Tab-separated table of C-alpha atoms in Angstrom:
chain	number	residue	atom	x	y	z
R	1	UNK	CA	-17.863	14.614	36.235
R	2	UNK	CA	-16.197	16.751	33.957
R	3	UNK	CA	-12.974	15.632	34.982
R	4	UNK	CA	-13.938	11.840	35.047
R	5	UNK	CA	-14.354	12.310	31.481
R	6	UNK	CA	-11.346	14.149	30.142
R	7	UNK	CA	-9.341	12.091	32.165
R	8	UNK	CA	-10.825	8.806	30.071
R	9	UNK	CA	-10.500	10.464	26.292
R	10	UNK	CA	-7.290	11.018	27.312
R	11	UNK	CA	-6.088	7.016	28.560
R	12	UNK	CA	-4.265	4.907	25.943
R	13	UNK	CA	-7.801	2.957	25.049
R	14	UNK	CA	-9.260	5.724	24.509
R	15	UNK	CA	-10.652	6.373	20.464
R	16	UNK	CA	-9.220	9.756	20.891
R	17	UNK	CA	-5.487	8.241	21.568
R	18	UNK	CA	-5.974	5.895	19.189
R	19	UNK	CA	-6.529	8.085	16.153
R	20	UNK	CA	-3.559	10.715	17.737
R	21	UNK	CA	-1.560	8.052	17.008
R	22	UNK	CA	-2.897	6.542	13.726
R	23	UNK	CA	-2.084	10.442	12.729
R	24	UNK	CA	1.324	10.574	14.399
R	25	UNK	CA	2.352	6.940	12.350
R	26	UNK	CA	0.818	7.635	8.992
R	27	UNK	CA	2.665	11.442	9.186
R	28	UNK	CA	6.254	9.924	10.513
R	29	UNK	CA	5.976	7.754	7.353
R	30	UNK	CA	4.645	9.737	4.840
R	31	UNK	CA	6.816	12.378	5.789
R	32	UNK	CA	10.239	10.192	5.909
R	33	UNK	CA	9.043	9.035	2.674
R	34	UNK	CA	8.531	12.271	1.202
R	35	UNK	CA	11.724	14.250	2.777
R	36	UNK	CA	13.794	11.272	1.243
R	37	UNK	CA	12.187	12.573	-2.178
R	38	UNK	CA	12.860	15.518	-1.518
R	39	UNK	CA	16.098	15.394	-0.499
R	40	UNK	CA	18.065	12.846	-2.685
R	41	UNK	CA	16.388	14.521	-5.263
R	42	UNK	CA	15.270	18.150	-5.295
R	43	UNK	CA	18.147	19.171	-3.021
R	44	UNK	CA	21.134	17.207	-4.684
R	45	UNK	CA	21.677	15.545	-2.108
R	46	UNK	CA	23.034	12.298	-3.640
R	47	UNK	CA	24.562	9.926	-0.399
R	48	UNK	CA	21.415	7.514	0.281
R	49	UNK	CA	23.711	5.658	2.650
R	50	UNK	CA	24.690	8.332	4.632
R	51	UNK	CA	21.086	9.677	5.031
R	52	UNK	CA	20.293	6.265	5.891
R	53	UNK	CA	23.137	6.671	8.589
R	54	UNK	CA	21.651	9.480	9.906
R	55	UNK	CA	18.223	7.689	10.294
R	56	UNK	CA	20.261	4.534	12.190
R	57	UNK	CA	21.732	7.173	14.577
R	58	UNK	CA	18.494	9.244	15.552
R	59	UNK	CA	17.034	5.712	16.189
R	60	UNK	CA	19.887	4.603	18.435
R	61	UNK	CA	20.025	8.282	20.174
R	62	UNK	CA	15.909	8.630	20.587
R	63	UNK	CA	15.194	4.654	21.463
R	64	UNK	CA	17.977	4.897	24.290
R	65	UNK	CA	16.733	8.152	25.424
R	66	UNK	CA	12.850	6.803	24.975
R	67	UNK	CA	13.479	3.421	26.935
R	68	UNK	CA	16.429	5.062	29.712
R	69	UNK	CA	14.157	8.426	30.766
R	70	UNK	CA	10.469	8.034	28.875
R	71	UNK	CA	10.086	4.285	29.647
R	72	UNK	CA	7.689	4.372	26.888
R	73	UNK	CA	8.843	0.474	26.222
R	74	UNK	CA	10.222	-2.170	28.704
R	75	UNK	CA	13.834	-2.606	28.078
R	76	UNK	CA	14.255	-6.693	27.109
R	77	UNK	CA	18.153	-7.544	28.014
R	78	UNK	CA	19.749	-9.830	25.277
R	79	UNK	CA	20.454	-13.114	26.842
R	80	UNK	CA	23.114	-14.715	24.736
R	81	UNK	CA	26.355	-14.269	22.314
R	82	UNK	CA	24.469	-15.670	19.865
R	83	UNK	CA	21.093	-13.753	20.128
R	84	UNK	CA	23.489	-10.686	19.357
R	85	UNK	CA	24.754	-12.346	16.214
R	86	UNK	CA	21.116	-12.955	15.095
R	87	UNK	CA	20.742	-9.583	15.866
R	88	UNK	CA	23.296	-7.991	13.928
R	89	UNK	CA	22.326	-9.489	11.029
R	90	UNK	CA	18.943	-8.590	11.224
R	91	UNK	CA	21.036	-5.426	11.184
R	92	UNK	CA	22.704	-5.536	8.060
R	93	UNK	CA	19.558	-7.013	5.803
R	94	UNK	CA	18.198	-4.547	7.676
R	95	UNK	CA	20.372	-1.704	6.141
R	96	UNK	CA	20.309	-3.265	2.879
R	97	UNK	CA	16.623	-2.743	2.314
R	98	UNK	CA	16.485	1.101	3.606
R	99	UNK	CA	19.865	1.808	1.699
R	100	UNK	CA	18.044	0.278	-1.630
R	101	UNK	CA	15.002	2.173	-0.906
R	102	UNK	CA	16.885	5.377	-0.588
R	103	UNK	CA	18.793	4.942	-3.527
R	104	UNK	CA	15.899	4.039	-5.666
R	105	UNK	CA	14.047	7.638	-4.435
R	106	UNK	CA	16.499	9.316	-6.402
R	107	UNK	CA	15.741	7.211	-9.778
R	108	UNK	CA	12.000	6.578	-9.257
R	109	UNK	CA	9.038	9.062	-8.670
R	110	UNK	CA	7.393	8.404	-4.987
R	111	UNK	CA	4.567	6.647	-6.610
R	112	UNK	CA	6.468	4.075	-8.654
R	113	UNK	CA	7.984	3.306	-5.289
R	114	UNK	CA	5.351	2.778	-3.361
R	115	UNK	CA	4.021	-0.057	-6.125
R	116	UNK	CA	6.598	-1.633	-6.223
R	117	UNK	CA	6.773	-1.825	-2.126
R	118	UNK	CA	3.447	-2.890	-2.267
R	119	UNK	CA	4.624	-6.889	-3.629
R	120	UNK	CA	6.419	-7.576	0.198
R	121	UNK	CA	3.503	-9.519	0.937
R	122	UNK	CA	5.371	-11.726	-2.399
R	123	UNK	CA	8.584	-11.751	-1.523
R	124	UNK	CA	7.673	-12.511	2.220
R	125	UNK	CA	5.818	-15.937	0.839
R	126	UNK	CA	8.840	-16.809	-1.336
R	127	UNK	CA	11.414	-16.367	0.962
R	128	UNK	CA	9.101	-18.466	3.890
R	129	UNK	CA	8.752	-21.294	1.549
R	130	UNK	CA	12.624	-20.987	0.253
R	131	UNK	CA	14.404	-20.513	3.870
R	132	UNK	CA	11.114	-22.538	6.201
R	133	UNK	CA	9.054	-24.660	3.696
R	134	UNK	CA	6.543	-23.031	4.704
R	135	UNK	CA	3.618	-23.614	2.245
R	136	UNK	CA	0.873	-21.526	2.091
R	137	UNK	CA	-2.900	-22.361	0.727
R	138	UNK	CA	-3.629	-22.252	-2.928
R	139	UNK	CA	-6.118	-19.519	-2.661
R	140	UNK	CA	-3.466	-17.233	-0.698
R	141	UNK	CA	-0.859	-17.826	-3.319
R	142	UNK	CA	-3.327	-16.506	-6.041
R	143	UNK	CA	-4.212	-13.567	-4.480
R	144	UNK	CA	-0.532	-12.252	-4.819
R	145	UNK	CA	-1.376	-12.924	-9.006
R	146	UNK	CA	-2.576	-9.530	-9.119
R	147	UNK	CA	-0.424	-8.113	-6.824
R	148	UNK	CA	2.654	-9.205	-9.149
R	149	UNK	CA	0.818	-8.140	-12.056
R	150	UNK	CA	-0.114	-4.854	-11.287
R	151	UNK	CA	3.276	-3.916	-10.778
R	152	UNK	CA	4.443	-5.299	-14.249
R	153	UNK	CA	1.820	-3.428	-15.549
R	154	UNK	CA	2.468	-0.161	-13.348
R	155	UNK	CA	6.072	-0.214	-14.881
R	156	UNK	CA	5.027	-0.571	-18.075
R	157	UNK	CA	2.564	2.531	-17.806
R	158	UNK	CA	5.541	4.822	-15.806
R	159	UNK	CA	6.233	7.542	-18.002
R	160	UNK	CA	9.797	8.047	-15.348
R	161	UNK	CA	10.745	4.026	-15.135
R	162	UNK	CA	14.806	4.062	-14.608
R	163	UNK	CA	16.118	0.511	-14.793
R	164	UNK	CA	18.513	1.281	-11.763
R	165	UNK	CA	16.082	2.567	-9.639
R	166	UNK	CA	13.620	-0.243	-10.320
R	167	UNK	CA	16.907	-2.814	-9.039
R	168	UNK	CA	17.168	-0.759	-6.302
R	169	UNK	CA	13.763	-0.817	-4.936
R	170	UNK	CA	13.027	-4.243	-6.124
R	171	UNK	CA	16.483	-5.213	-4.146
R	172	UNK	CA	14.842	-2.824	-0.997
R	173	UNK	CA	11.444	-4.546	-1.481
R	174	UNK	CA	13.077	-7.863	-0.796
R	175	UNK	CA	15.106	-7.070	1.665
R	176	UNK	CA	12.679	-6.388	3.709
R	177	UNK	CA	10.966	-9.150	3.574
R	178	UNK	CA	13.792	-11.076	3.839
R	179	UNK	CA	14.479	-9.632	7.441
R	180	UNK	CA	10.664	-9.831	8.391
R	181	UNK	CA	11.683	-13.956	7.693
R	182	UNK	CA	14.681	-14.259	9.540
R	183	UNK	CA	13.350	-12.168	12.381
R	184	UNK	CA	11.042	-14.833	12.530
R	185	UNK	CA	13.337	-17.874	12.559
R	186	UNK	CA	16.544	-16.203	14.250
R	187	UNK	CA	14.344	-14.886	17.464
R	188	UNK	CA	11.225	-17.759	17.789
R	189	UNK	CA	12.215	-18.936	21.086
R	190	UNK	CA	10.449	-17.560	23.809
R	191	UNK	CA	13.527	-16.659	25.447
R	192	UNK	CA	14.849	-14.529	22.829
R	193	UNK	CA	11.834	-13.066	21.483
R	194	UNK	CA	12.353	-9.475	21.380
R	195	UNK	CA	9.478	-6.577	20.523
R	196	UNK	CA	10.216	-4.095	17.364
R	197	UNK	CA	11.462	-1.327	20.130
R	198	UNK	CA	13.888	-2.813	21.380
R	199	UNK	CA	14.901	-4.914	18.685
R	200	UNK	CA	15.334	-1.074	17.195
R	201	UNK	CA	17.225	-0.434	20.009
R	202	UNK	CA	20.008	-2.820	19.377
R	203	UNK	CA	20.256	-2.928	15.309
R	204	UNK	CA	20.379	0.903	15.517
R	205	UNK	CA	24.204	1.341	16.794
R	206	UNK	CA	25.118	-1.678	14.654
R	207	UNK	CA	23.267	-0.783	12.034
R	208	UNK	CA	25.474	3.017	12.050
R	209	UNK	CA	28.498	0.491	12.460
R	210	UNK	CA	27.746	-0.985	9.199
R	211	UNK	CA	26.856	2.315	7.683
R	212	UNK	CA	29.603	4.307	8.568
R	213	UNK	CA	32.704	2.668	6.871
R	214	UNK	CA	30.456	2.232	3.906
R	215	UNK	CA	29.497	5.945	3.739
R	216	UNK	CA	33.719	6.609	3.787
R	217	UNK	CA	34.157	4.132	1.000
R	218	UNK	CA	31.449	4.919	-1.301
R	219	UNK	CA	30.603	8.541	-0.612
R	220	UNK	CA	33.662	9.847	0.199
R	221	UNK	CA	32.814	13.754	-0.684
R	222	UNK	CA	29.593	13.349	1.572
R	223	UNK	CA	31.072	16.320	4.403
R	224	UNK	CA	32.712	18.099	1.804
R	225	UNK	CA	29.050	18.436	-0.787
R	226	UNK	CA	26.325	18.770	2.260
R	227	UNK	CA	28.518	21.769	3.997
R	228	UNK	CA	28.209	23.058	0.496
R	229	UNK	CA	24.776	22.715	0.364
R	230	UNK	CA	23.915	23.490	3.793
R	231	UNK	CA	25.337	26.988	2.540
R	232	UNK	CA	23.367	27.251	-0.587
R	233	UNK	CA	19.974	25.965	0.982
R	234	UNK	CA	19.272	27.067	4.358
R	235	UNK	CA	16.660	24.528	5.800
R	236	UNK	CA	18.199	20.986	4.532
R	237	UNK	CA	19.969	20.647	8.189
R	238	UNK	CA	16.587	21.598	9.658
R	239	UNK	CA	15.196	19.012	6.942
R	240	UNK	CA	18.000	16.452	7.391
R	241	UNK	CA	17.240	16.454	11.311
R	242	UNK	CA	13.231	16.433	11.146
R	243	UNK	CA	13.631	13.450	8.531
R	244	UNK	CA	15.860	11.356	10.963
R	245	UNK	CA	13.672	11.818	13.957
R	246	UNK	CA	10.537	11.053	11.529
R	247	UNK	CA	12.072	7.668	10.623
R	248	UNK	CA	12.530	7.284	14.596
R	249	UNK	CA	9.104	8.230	14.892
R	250	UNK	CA	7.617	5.830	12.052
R	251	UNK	CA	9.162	2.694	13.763
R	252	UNK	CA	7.692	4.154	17.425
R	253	UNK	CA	4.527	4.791	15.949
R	254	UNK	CA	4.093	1.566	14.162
R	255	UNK	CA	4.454	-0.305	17.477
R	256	UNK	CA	2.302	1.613	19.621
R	257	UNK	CA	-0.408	1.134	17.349
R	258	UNK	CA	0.152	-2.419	16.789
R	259	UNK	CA	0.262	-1.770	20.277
R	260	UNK	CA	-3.022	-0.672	21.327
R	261	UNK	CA	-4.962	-1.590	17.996
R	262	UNK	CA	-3.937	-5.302	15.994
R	263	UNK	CA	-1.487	-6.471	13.479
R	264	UNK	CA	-4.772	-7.014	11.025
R	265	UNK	CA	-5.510	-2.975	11.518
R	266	UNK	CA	-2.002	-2.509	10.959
R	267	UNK	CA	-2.276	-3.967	7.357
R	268	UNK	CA	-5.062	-2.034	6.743
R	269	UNK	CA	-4.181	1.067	7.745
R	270	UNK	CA	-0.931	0.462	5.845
R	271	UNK	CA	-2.612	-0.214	2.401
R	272	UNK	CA	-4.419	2.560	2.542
R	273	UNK	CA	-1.202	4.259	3.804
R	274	UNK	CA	0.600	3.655	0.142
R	275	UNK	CA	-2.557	4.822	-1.531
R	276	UNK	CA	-2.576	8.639	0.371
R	277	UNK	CA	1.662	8.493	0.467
R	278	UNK	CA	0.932	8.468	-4.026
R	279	UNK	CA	-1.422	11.018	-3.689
R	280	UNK	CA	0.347	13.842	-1.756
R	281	UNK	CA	3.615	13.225	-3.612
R	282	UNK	CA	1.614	13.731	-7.442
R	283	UNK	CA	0.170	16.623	-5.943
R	284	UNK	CA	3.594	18.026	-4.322
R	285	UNK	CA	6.425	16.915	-7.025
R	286	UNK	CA	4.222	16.557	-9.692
R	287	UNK	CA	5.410	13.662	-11.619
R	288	UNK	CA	3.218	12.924	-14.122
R	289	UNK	CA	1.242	10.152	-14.289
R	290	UNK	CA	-0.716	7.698	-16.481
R	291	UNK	CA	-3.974	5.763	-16.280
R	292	UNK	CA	-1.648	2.309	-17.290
R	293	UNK	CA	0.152	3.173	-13.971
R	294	UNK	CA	-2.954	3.868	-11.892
R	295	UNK	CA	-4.173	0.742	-12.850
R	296	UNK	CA	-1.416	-1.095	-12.232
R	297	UNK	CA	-0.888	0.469	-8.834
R	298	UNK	CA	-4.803	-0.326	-8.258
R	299	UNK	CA	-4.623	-3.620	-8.787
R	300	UNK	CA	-1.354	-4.140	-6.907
R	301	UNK	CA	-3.281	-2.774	-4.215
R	302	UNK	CA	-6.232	-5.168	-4.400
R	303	UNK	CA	-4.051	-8.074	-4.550
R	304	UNK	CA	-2.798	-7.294	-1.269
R	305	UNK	CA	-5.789	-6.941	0.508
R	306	UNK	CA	-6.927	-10.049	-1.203
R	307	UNK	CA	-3.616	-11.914	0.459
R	308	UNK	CA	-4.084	-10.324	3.556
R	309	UNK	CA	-7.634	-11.573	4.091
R	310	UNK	CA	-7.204	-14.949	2.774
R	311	UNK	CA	-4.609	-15.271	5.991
R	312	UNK	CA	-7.004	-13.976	8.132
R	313	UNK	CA	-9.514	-16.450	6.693
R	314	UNK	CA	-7.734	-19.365	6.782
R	315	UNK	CA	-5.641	-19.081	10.260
């Protein structure tokens, strides 16, 4: 009986599984989000696109190894010349958004980050009705008012707003929605329709392709500076390597929940996600803060729940 039992808290339905790994994605994010923080800015060490290198690789390194000898995911083979061309440039926009989003940790506290990542859901509706024509129902289009709003009024209220950093994660923020678009378009057809594992799998190496000639170009000193720092602080390899496996884990994570839970719980787990990710780092860098920001962030927030039901609603 006893056995029966442990055996069934244990299967991948199970509530107990569930919330493991509810706990396993919202700590793989949080904590790439934080250790980004941490070290672009606390440590000095100033090459976003090479830490964003080292992410691509542990991706490419753990999804082969995860898929090869864990079979944790189904490999799906790509079928054409031209699926790998969609692809790799998934790949690049791809880059682009975790590059900008790297760079902009080193302007902007985690907070101010996180607000401004919190308008996707806006850039995702502009750039389906720019690229598709997609239209979208008035009442879904008004719910991203506040959402918009919030975030002018979050800047206004930061007391650490830095005009470059703001670009940057604007640039990141839209970006990402851009690929979440053209992932849409470039791999509809049934026969090219890959899931967010493997399609990990394959932007990873050509994602480290992209990354590594810029890294040369732009950060040239990149060896040279982190041996030097390596010396001076002991744990940033140890933090360098747990932050690229955490970025691994984030994108596992996310899947297996959407997995064994639903895109809508997904959303919701993510908005809440933002909300605890601004709350550990005020308590652990301390930036300060101001009601005018909380407020914005708040409603920012709200709006996005708003948009996300009135999908729901009218699907």
């Amino acid at each position: 009986m006893s056995s029966s039992s442990s055996s069934s808290s244990a299967s991948p339905s199970s509530p107990l599984f569930i919330a493991a790994l509810i706990a396993l994605w919202y700590s793989s994010n949080i904590g790439v989000l934080l250790l980004n923080k941490l070290l672009l800015s606390n440590y000095g060490f100033r090459f976003p696109i090479f830490l964003t290198m080292c992410h691509m690789s542990a991706c490419a390194l753990l999804s082969y190894f995860s898929v090869a000898f864990l079979k944790v995911f189904p490999l799906q083979q790509i079928r054409s010349r031209s699926q790998l061309l969609r692809i790799a440039t998934l790949g690049v926009v791809f880059c682009a958004s975790v590059v900008g989003g790297n760079i902009s940790l080193r302007y902007l506290p985690v907070s101010f980050n996180q607000a401004v990542g919190a308008t996707t859901p806006f850039f995702t509706a502009v750039f389906a009705y720019l690229v598709t024509f997609k239209r979208e129902a008035w009442v879904t289009y008004a719910a991203l008012v506040p959402v918009v709003t919030g975030v002018m009024i979050a800047s206004g209220g930061e007391p650490s707003f830095h005009l470059y950093g703001f670009i940057m994660c604007i640039s990141a923020t839209a970006a990402r929605a851009f690929k979440s678009v053209l992932q849409g378009i470039l791999l509809s057809s049934e026969g090219e329709k890959l899931n967010s594992m493997n399609l990990l799998l394959y932007m990873s190496p050509i994602a480290v392709l992209v990354l590594l000639p810029a890294t040369l170009l732009m950060e040239p000193d990149v060896l040279e500076v982190t041996l030097s720092l390596g010396m001076k602080h002991r744990f940033m390899w140890l933090l360098l390597c747990i932050n690229s496996v955490a970025a691994y884990l984030a994108n596992l994570s996310n899947f297996l929940v959407t997995k064994h839970t639903s895109a809508l719980t997904l959303q919701v787990l993510g908005n809440a996600k933002g909300a605890v990710a601004v709350v550990i780092s005020i308590l652990l860098f301390k930036n300060p803060v101001t009601f005018i920001g909380i407020g914005g962030y708040t409603m920012t927030v709200m709006g996005v729940i708003a948009y996300g039901e009135a999908k729901r609603r009218l699907k």
